[in-house]
């Protein structure tokens, strides 16, 4: 069963960038990841001496609070539409817990599997980006439904690839291709927030490699490679990448000036009473005559929809994932976290996987694969994928 779970995880992550259905509906990768989560949950039932970590407890409490707030408003307004939103949180929680157990028993083999799968997913998205650039698209969506999904996925993907090698990645061809693909996708999506986040990831990469000349020299080899590929993509698309970036840069002052209203933060000021315990998500006609779209911020949406308790638990989960990590990890993860100020990434499975991986790798203050989140029994290397399949 461990082998089957590994296959499902690999396929689910490899296809995670492929959107077939409208946003808000399950995508093909979600069914594969759900199968992975179910298998790992069944295997966890056989673990002895299970110990819940503070990270898992806080995450579980956050999901429970989201469910309670949604249930409360569903009863008050007699609408079932509220329940779709806690389903996203619960799904991502299940995948995150399954990932923690998988990493706990598979160690470096599991990291390698995730590394390769994420790289493939980034390449799939970038392949569609190149086709769209060739067709003259202004802001590309890649294999997603909108540019922001492409940019956010690419940014989280870069951070995960960095985390798996402690921000000191060796020169693996597939991983390098994935990193280059992610950078191209972010630039082609023309997302100013994602580009700023990518700069922070790059700074974390530099800081992590300053201690040894050999590592820094490796970084100096990779940076020009990424630049050359970006220039080649720009030339092959008749300067479309450069044109898109220039257009977005010209709009940057207006976007910053109007961010408060454009990102729907004004809803917090106009309906402050909802931020105490939460308004839940859905049925936004309650806030007429203000815009009915969701708040375009993970933090703003969490505060308004799930109140101070939900917002506090959300921040606690982030802090617990990072609090033992070195400075350069904080800098790198700050990329997606800052991007989340102006975009709602709460439904992105890759975001929650990034936090889970970060907690798993740095929970003891150093990179050793020791006690996983649930503390299942250690499995010898020779038995990791053979015990359940025999």
Short mmCIF file of C-alpha atoms in Angstrom, two decimals:
data_model
loop_
_atom_site.label_atom_id
_atom_site.label_comp_id
_atom_site.label_asym_id
_atom_site.label_seq_id
_atom_site.Cartn_x
_atom_site.Cartn_y
_atom_site.Cartn_z
CA UNK A 1 0.00 0.00 0.00
CA UNK A 2 2.92 2.36 0.57
CA UNK A 3 4.00 1.83 -3.01
CA UNK A 4 0.49 2.53 -4.30
CA UNK A 5 0.31 5.66 -2.15
CA UNK A 6 3.65 6.82 -3.56
CA UNK A 7 2.37 6.33 -7.11
CA UNK A 8 -0.82 8.27 -6.38
CA UNK A 9 1.16 11.11 -4.80
CA UNK A 10 3.57 11.26 -7.72
CA UNK A 11 0.78 11.33 -10.31
CA UNK A 12 -1.30 13.77 -8.27
CA UNK A 13 1.54 16.25 -7.92
CA UNK A 14 2.72 15.81 -11.52
CA UNK A 15 -0.77 16.69 -12.78
CA UNK A 16 -1.47 19.34 -10.15
CA UNK A 17 -0.97 22.17 -12.66
CA UNK A 18 -3.43 20.71 -15.17
CA UNK A 19 -6.86 22.33 -14.86
CA UNK A 20 -9.60 20.66 -16.89
CA UNK A 21 -12.74 21.94 -15.13
CA UNK A 22 -13.78 25.45 -14.02
CA UNK A 23 -12.15 26.91 -10.92
CA UNK A 24 -13.76 25.78 -7.69
CA UNK A 25 -14.43 22.29 -9.02
CA UNK A 26 -12.23 19.23 -8.36
CA UNK A 27 -9.48 18.75 -10.93
CA UNK A 28 -8.01 15.39 -12.06
CA UNK A 29 -5.07 15.69 -9.65
CA UNK A 30 -7.44 16.19 -6.71
CA UNK A 31 -8.91 12.71 -7.13
CA UNK A 32 -5.42 11.20 -7.17
CA UNK A 33 -4.37 13.15 -4.09
CA UNK A 34 -7.58 12.14 -2.34
CA UNK A 35 -6.75 8.49 -3.02
CA UNK A 36 -3.27 9.09 -1.61
CA UNK A 37 -4.74 10.71 1.52
CA UNK A 38 -7.20 7.87 2.07
CA UNK A 39 -4.49 5.21 1.74
CA UNK A 40 -2.15 6.99 4.12
CA UNK A 41 -5.00 7.50 6.60
CA UNK A 42 -5.73 3.77 6.58
CA UNK A 43 -2.06 2.98 7.11
CA UNK A 44 -1.91 5.49 9.98
CA UNK A 45 -4.53 3.41 11.85
CA UNK A 46 -1.89 0.70 12.30
CA UNK A 47 0.69 3.07 13.79
CA UNK A 48 1.50 2.64 17.44
CA UNK A 49 2.37 5.36 19.88
CA UNK A 50 0.81 8.06 17.74
CA UNK A 51 1.64 11.57 19.02
CA UNK A 52 0.00 14.71 17.64
CA UNK A 53 2.24 17.72 17.18
CA UNK A 54 1.24 21.31 17.97
CA UNK A 55 1.37 22.03 14.23
CA UNK A 56 -1.19 19.31 13.48
CA UNK A 57 -3.41 20.29 16.42
CA UNK A 58 -3.55 23.97 15.41
CA UNK A 59 -4.22 23.08 11.79
CA UNK A 60 -7.02 20.70 12.86
CA UNK A 61 -8.53 23.35 15.15
CA UNK A 62 -8.49 25.87 12.30
CA UNK A 63 -10.34 23.45 10.00
CA UNK A 64 -12.83 22.68 12.78
CA UNK A 65 -13.49 26.39 13.36
CA UNK A 66 -14.02 26.95 9.61
CA UNK A 67 -16.56 24.12 9.64
CA UNK A 68 -18.38 25.47 12.72
CA UNK A 69 -18.64 29.00 11.30
CA UNK A 70 -19.90 27.65 7.97
CA UNK A 71 -22.38 25.38 9.71
CA UNK A 72 -23.66 28.24 11.83
CA UNK A 73 -24.32 30.48 8.85
CA UNK A 74 -25.84 27.60 6.88
CA UNK A 75 -28.38 27.15 9.67
CA UNK A 76 -29.05 30.88 9.99
CA UNK A 77 -29.53 31.48 6.26
CA UNK A 78 -30.83 28.00 5.44
CA UNK A 79 -28.34 27.62 2.59
CA UNK A 80 -26.10 24.64 1.85
CA UNK A 81 -23.75 26.68 -0.35
CA UNK A 82 -21.59 27.46 2.70
CA UNK A 83 -20.36 23.88 2.95
CA UNK A 84 -18.24 23.90 -0.22
CA UNK A 85 -15.65 26.15 1.44
CA UNK A 86 -14.83 24.02 4.51
CA UNK A 87 -14.56 21.09 2.08
CA UNK A 88 -11.49 22.78 0.56
CA UNK A 89 -9.91 23.24 3.98
CA UNK A 90 -10.67 19.66 5.01
CA UNK A 91 -9.29 18.23 1.76
CA UNK A 92 -6.05 20.18 2.07
CA UNK A 93 -5.75 19.12 5.72
CA UNK A 94 -6.13 15.44 4.79
CA UNK A 95 -3.51 15.74 2.04
CA UNK A 96 -1.17 17.59 4.41
CA UNK A 97 -1.47 14.95 7.13
CA UNK A 98 -0.96 12.16 4.59
CA UNK A 99 2.11 13.96 3.26
CA UNK A 100 3.60 14.26 6.74
CA UNK A 101 3.21 10.55 7.38
CA UNK A 102 4.57 9.70 3.94
CA UNK A 103 7.67 11.81 4.49
CA UNK A 104 8.08 10.32 7.95
CA UNK A 105 8.39 6.77 6.63
CA UNK A 106 10.02 7.43 3.26
CA UNK A 107 12.64 10.04 4.17
CA UNK A 108 14.87 11.19 1.32
CA UNK A 109 13.12 8.84 -1.12
CA UNK A 110 9.89 10.73 -0.49
CA UNK A 111 11.61 14.07 -0.95
CA UNK A 112 13.02 12.91 -4.27
CA UNK A 113 9.57 11.79 -5.42
CA UNK A 114 8.02 15.14 -4.54
CA UNK A 115 10.91 17.04 -6.13
CA UNK A 116 10.51 15.24 -9.45
CA UNK A 117 6.71 15.46 -9.45
CA UNK A 118 6.67 19.21 -8.74
CA UNK A 119 9.24 19.76 -11.49
CA UNK A 120 7.06 17.89 -13.98
CA UNK A 121 4.00 19.91 -12.95
CA UNK A 122 5.91 23.16 -13.50
CA UNK A 123 7.06 21.95 -16.92
CA UNK A 124 3.47 21.06 -17.90
CA UNK A 125 2.31 24.56 -17.00
CA UNK A 126 5.25 26.20 -18.80
CA UNK A 127 4.64 24.17 -21.98
CA UNK A 128 1.19 25.73 -22.24
CA UNK A 129 2.68 29.13 -21.47
CA UNK A 130 5.00 28.85 -24.47
CA UNK A 131 2.09 27.95 -26.74
CA UNK A 132 0.06 30.90 -25.50
CA UNK A 133 2.97 33.31 -25.87
CA UNK A 134 3.43 32.09 -29.42
CA UNK A 135 -0.25 32.88 -30.07
CA UNK A 136 0.24 36.44 -28.80
CA UNK A 137 -1.46 36.16 -25.40
CA UNK A 138 -1.02 39.16 -23.11
CA UNK A 139 -1.19 37.45 -19.71
CA UNK A 140 -0.83 33.71 -20.02
CA UNK A 141 -2.75 31.22 -17.91
CA UNK A 142 -0.61 28.17 -18.74
CA UNK A 143 -2.58 25.03 -17.91
CA UNK A 144 -4.66 26.93 -15.31
CA UNK A 145 -7.83 28.99 -15.62
CA UNK A 146 -6.32 32.40 -14.84
CA UNK A 147 -2.88 34.04 -14.62
CA UNK A 148 -2.89 34.38 -10.83
CA UNK A 149 -3.36 30.62 -10.37
CA UNK A 150 -0.38 30.03 -12.66
CA UNK A 151 1.80 32.55 -10.83
CA UNK A 152 0.88 31.34 -7.34
CA UNK A 153 1.40 27.67 -8.17
CA UNK A 154 4.77 28.45 -9.77
CA UNK A 155 5.88 30.50 -6.77
CA UNK A 156 4.89 27.80 -4.25
CA UNK A 157 6.53 25.19 -6.50
CA UNK A 158 9.84 27.07 -6.46
CA UNK A 159 9.76 27.31 -2.66
CA UNK A 160 9.06 23.58 -2.26
CA UNK A 161 11.94 22.70 -4.58
CA UNK A 162 14.19 24.96 -2.52
CA UNK A 163 12.98 23.54 0.80
CA UNK A 164 13.64 19.95 -0.20
CA UNK A 165 17.34 20.76 -0.63
CA UNK A 166 17.63 23.29 2.21
CA UNK A 167 17.86 26.10 -0.38
CA UNK A 168 21.10 24.54 -1.61
CA UNK A 169 19.90 22.51 -4.63
CA UNK A 170 22.46 20.46 -6.54
CA UNK A 171 22.46 20.67 -10.32
CA UNK A 172 19.78 18.10 -11.12
CA UNK A 173 18.56 18.46 -14.74
CA UNK A 174 14.85 17.87 -14.05
CA UNK A 175 14.78 20.14 -11.02
CA UNK A 176 16.66 22.90 -12.86
CA UNK A 177 14.19 22.60 -15.73
CA UNK A 178 11.35 22.94 -13.23
CA UNK A 179 12.88 26.06 -11.68
CA UNK A 180 13.39 27.67 -15.07
CA UNK A 181 9.84 26.74 -16.09
CA UNK A 182 8.47 28.34 -12.93
CA UNK A 183 10.34 31.60 -13.52
CA UNK A 184 9.13 31.74 -17.14
CA UNK A 185 5.54 31.11 -15.99
CA UNK A 186 5.69 33.87 -13.36
CA UNK A 187 7.04 36.38 -15.87
CA UNK A 188 4.54 35.32 -18.54
CA UNK A 189 1.65 35.59 -16.07
CA UNK A 190 2.81 39.18 -15.44
CA UNK A 191 1.90 39.02 -11.77
CA UNK A 192 3.65 41.81 -9.90
CA UNK A 193 3.04 40.13 -6.54
CA UNK A 194 4.48 36.83 -7.74
CA UNK A 195 7.52 38.55 -9.22
CA UNK A 196 8.16 40.30 -5.91
CA UNK A 197 7.75 36.98 -4.13
CA UNK A 198 10.20 35.31 -6.50
CA UNK A 199 12.77 38.00 -5.65
CA UNK A 200 12.44 37.12 -1.96
CA UNK A 201 12.93 33.43 -2.76
CA UNK A 202 16.03 34.36 -4.74
CA UNK A 203 17.40 36.37 -1.83
CA UNK A 204 16.83 33.42 0.49
CA UNK A 205 18.70 31.25 -2.00
CA UNK A 206 21.65 33.67 -1.99
CA UNK A 207 21.79 33.90 1.82
CA UNK A 208 21.68 30.11 2.16
CA UNK A 209 24.68 29.71 -0.13
CA UNK A 210 26.94 32.46 1.15
CA UNK A 211 28.66 30.22 3.70
CA UNK A 212 30.56 28.14 1.14
CA UNK A 213 32.27 29.28 -2.03
CA UNK A 214 31.40 26.08 -3.89
CA UNK A 215 27.68 26.49 -3.24
CA UNK A 216 27.76 30.14 -4.21
CA UNK A 217 29.60 29.29 -7.42
CA UNK A 218 26.87 26.78 -8.23
CA UNK A 219 24.31 29.54 -7.74
CA UNK A 220 26.26 31.79 -10.09
CA UNK A 221 25.97 29.08 -12.74
CA UNK A 222 22.21 28.66 -12.38
CA UNK A 223 21.24 32.35 -12.41
CA UNK A 224 22.64 33.05 -15.92
CA UNK A 225 20.97 29.85 -17.18
CA UNK A 226 17.58 31.10 -16.04
CA UNK A 227 18.24 34.52 -17.58
CA UNK A 228 19.29 33.02 -20.92
CA UNK A 229 16.15 30.88 -21.11
CA UNK A 230 13.92 33.86 -20.30
CA UNK A 231 15.61 35.93 -23.03
CA UNK A 232 15.20 33.09 -25.52
CA UNK A 233 11.50 32.75 -24.66
CA UNK A 234 11.04 36.49 -25.05
CA UNK A 235 12.76 36.48 -28.46
CA UNK A 236 10.80 33.46 -29.69
CA UNK A 237 7.53 35.22 -28.78
CA UNK A 238 8.55 38.44 -30.58
CA UNK A 239 9.09 40.31 -27.33
CA UNK A 240 5.72 39.38 -25.85
CA UNK A 241 7.13 38.69 -22.36
CA UNK A 242 8.89 42.07 -22.26
CA UNK A 243 5.79 43.83 -23.57
CA UNK A 244 3.57 42.22 -20.95
CA UNK A 245 5.97 43.10 -18.14
CA UNK A 246 6.24 46.71 -19.31
CA UNK A 247 2.47 47.01 -19.44
CA UNK A 248 2.10 45.65 -15.90
CA UNK A 249 4.88 47.90 -14.59
CA UNK A 250 3.13 50.93 -16.07
CA UNK A 251 -0.02 49.97 -14.16
CA UNK A 252 1.82 49.26 -10.91
CA UNK A 253 1.36 52.72 -9.30
CA UNK A 254 -2.41 52.64 -9.90
CA UNK A 255 -2.69 49.07 -8.62
CA UNK A 256 -0.84 49.94 -5.42
CA UNK A 257 -2.91 53.08 -4.90
CA UNK A 258 -6.22 51.26 -5.43
CA UNK A 259 -5.23 47.99 -3.73
CA UNK A 260 -7.46 48.66 -0.71
CA UNK A 261 -10.62 48.72 -2.84
CA UNK A 262 -9.50 46.38 -5.63
CA UNK A 263 -8.59 43.65 -3.17
CA UNK A 264 -11.92 44.21 -1.35
CA UNK A 265 -10.31 45.13 1.99
CA UNK A 266 -12.99 47.83 2.31
CA UNK A 267 -15.46 45.08 3.24
CA UNK A 268 -13.69 44.77 6.60
CA UNK A 269 -14.25 48.47 7.25
CA UNK A 270 -17.84 48.50 6.05
CA UNK A 271 -18.88 45.35 7.95
CA UNK A 272 -16.48 45.14 10.91
CA UNK A 273 -18.91 43.16 13.05
CA UNK A 274 -18.43 40.09 10.83
CA UNK A 275 -14.69 39.98 11.61
CA UNK A 276 -15.31 39.06 15.24
CA UNK A 277 -16.50 35.47 14.75
CA UNK A 278 -16.60 35.34 10.95
CA UNK A 279 -19.12 35.76 8.14
CA UNK A 280 -18.18 32.46 6.45
CA UNK A 281 -17.72 32.35 2.68
CA UNK A 282 -20.58 32.33 0.25
CA UNK A 283 -23.90 34.19 -0.02
CA UNK A 284 -22.04 37.47 -0.48
CA UNK A 285 -25.19 39.28 -1.52
CA UNK A 286 -25.44 40.01 2.22
CA UNK A 287 -22.92 42.76 1.64
CA UNK A 288 -24.91 44.69 -0.99
CA UNK A 289 -24.34 47.32 -2.39
CA UNK A 290 -20.63 46.49 -2.15
CA UNK A 291 -18.97 44.11 -4.58
CA UNK A 292 -20.07 40.49 -4.34
CA UNK A 293 -16.71 38.93 -5.21
CA UNK A 294 -14.49 37.44 -2.51
CA UNK A 295 -11.75 39.34 -0.72
CA UNK A 296 -8.59 38.95 -2.80
CA UNK A 297 -6.32 38.20 0.13
CA UNK A 298 -5.69 35.08 2.16
CA UNK A 299 -5.36 37.14 5.34
CA UNK A 300 -8.27 39.48 4.68
CA UNK A 301 -10.52 36.63 3.64
CA UNK A 302 -9.54 34.53 6.65
CA UNK A 303 -10.23 37.39 9.06
CA UNK A 304 -13.56 38.42 7.53
CA UNK A 305 -14.87 34.92 6.81
CA UNK A 306 -13.70 33.14 9.96
CA UNK A 307 -13.14 35.95 12.41
CA UNK A 308 -10.43 36.53 14.95
CA UNK A 309 -10.28 32.85 16.08
CA UNK A 310 -9.84 31.56 12.53
CA UNK A 311 -7.35 34.28 11.63
CA UNK A 312 -5.34 33.63 14.80
CA UNK A 313 -5.20 29.89 14.16
CA UNK A 314 -4.14 30.52 10.56
CA UNK A 315 -1.24 32.71 11.65
CA UNK A 316 -0.30 30.16 14.31
CA UNK A 317 -0.11 27.36 11.72
CA UNK A 318 2.23 29.51 9.61
CA UNK A 319 4.37 30.39 12.62
CA UNK A 320 4.66 26.78 13.79
CA UNK A 321 5.70 25.71 10.30
CA UNK A 322 8.51 28.26 10.26
CA UNK A 323 9.58 29.03 13.81
CA UNK A 324 12.55 26.63 13.91
CA UNK A 325 13.63 27.28 10.32
CA UNK A 326 16.74 29.35 9.53
CA UNK A 327 16.51 32.93 8.27
CA UNK A 328 16.87 32.05 4.60
CA UNK A 329 13.85 29.74 4.82
CA UNK A 330 11.80 32.57 6.32
CA UNK A 331 12.91 34.76 3.43
CA UNK A 332 11.95 32.18 0.84
CA UNK A 333 8.55 31.26 2.31
CA UNK A 334 7.86 34.99 2.69
CA UNK A 335 7.45 35.06 -1.10
CA UNK A 336 4.10 33.18 -1.19
CA UNK A 337 3.07 34.70 2.16
CA UNK A 338 3.49 38.26 0.92
CA UNK A 339 1.84 37.37 -2.38
CA UNK A 340 -1.14 36.21 -0.30
CA UNK A 341 -1.72 39.78 0.90
CA UNK A 342 -3.25 40.64 -2.46
CA UNK A 343 -4.42 37.19 -3.61
CA UNK A 344 -6.51 34.48 -1.99
CA UNK A 345 -4.48 31.27 -1.99
CA UNK A 346 -6.31 29.45 0.80
CA UNK A 347 -7.72 26.84 -1.58
CA UNK A 348 -4.33 26.03 -3.13
CA UNK A 349 -3.23 22.55 -2.04
CA UNK A 350 0.38 23.33 -2.92
CA UNK A 351 0.42 26.21 -0.41
CA UNK A 352 -0.59 23.94 2.47
CA UNK A 353 1.83 21.25 1.30
CA UNK A 354 4.58 23.86 1.38
CA UNK A 355 3.83 24.60 5.05
CA UNK A 356 3.67 20.89 5.91
CA UNK A 357 7.00 20.19 4.21
CA UNK A 358 8.59 23.16 5.96
CA UNK A 359 7.42 21.97 9.37
CA UNK A 360 8.55 18.41 8.68
CA UNK A 361 12.07 19.43 7.62
CA UNK A 362 12.80 22.08 10.25
CA UNK A 363 10.68 21.14 13.27
CA UNK A 364 13.78 20.20 15.34
CA UNK A 365 15.86 23.12 14.15
CA UNK A 366 17.92 21.00 11.78
CA UNK A 367 17.31 18.87 8.69
CA UNK A 368 16.98 15.32 9.92
CA UNK A 369 14.15 12.93 9.25
CA UNK A 370 13.18 12.04 12.77
CA UNK A 371 9.75 11.89 14.41
CA UNK A 372 7.01 12.64 11.86
CA UNK A 373 3.80 14.51 12.71
CA UNK A 374 1.97 11.46 14.07
CA UNK A 375 5.08 9.57 15.18
CA UNK A 376 4.44 6.26 13.40
CA UNK A 377 7.06 3.57 13.99
CA UNK A 378 10.27 3.94 12.06
CA UNK A 379 10.42 1.75 8.97
CA UNK A 380 13.79 0.35 7.84
CA UNK A 381 14.99 1.50 4.42
CA UNK A 382 14.73 -2.02 3.00
CA UNK A 383 11.07 -2.31 4.03
CA UNK A 384 9.69 1.13 3.23
CA UNK A 385 7.84 0.17 0.08
CA UNK A 386 7.69 -3.59 0.48
CA UNK A 387 6.03 -4.13 3.84
CA UNK A 388 2.46 -3.31 2.70
CA UNK A 389 2.78 -4.51 -0.88
CA UNK A 390 3.81 -8.03 0.00
#
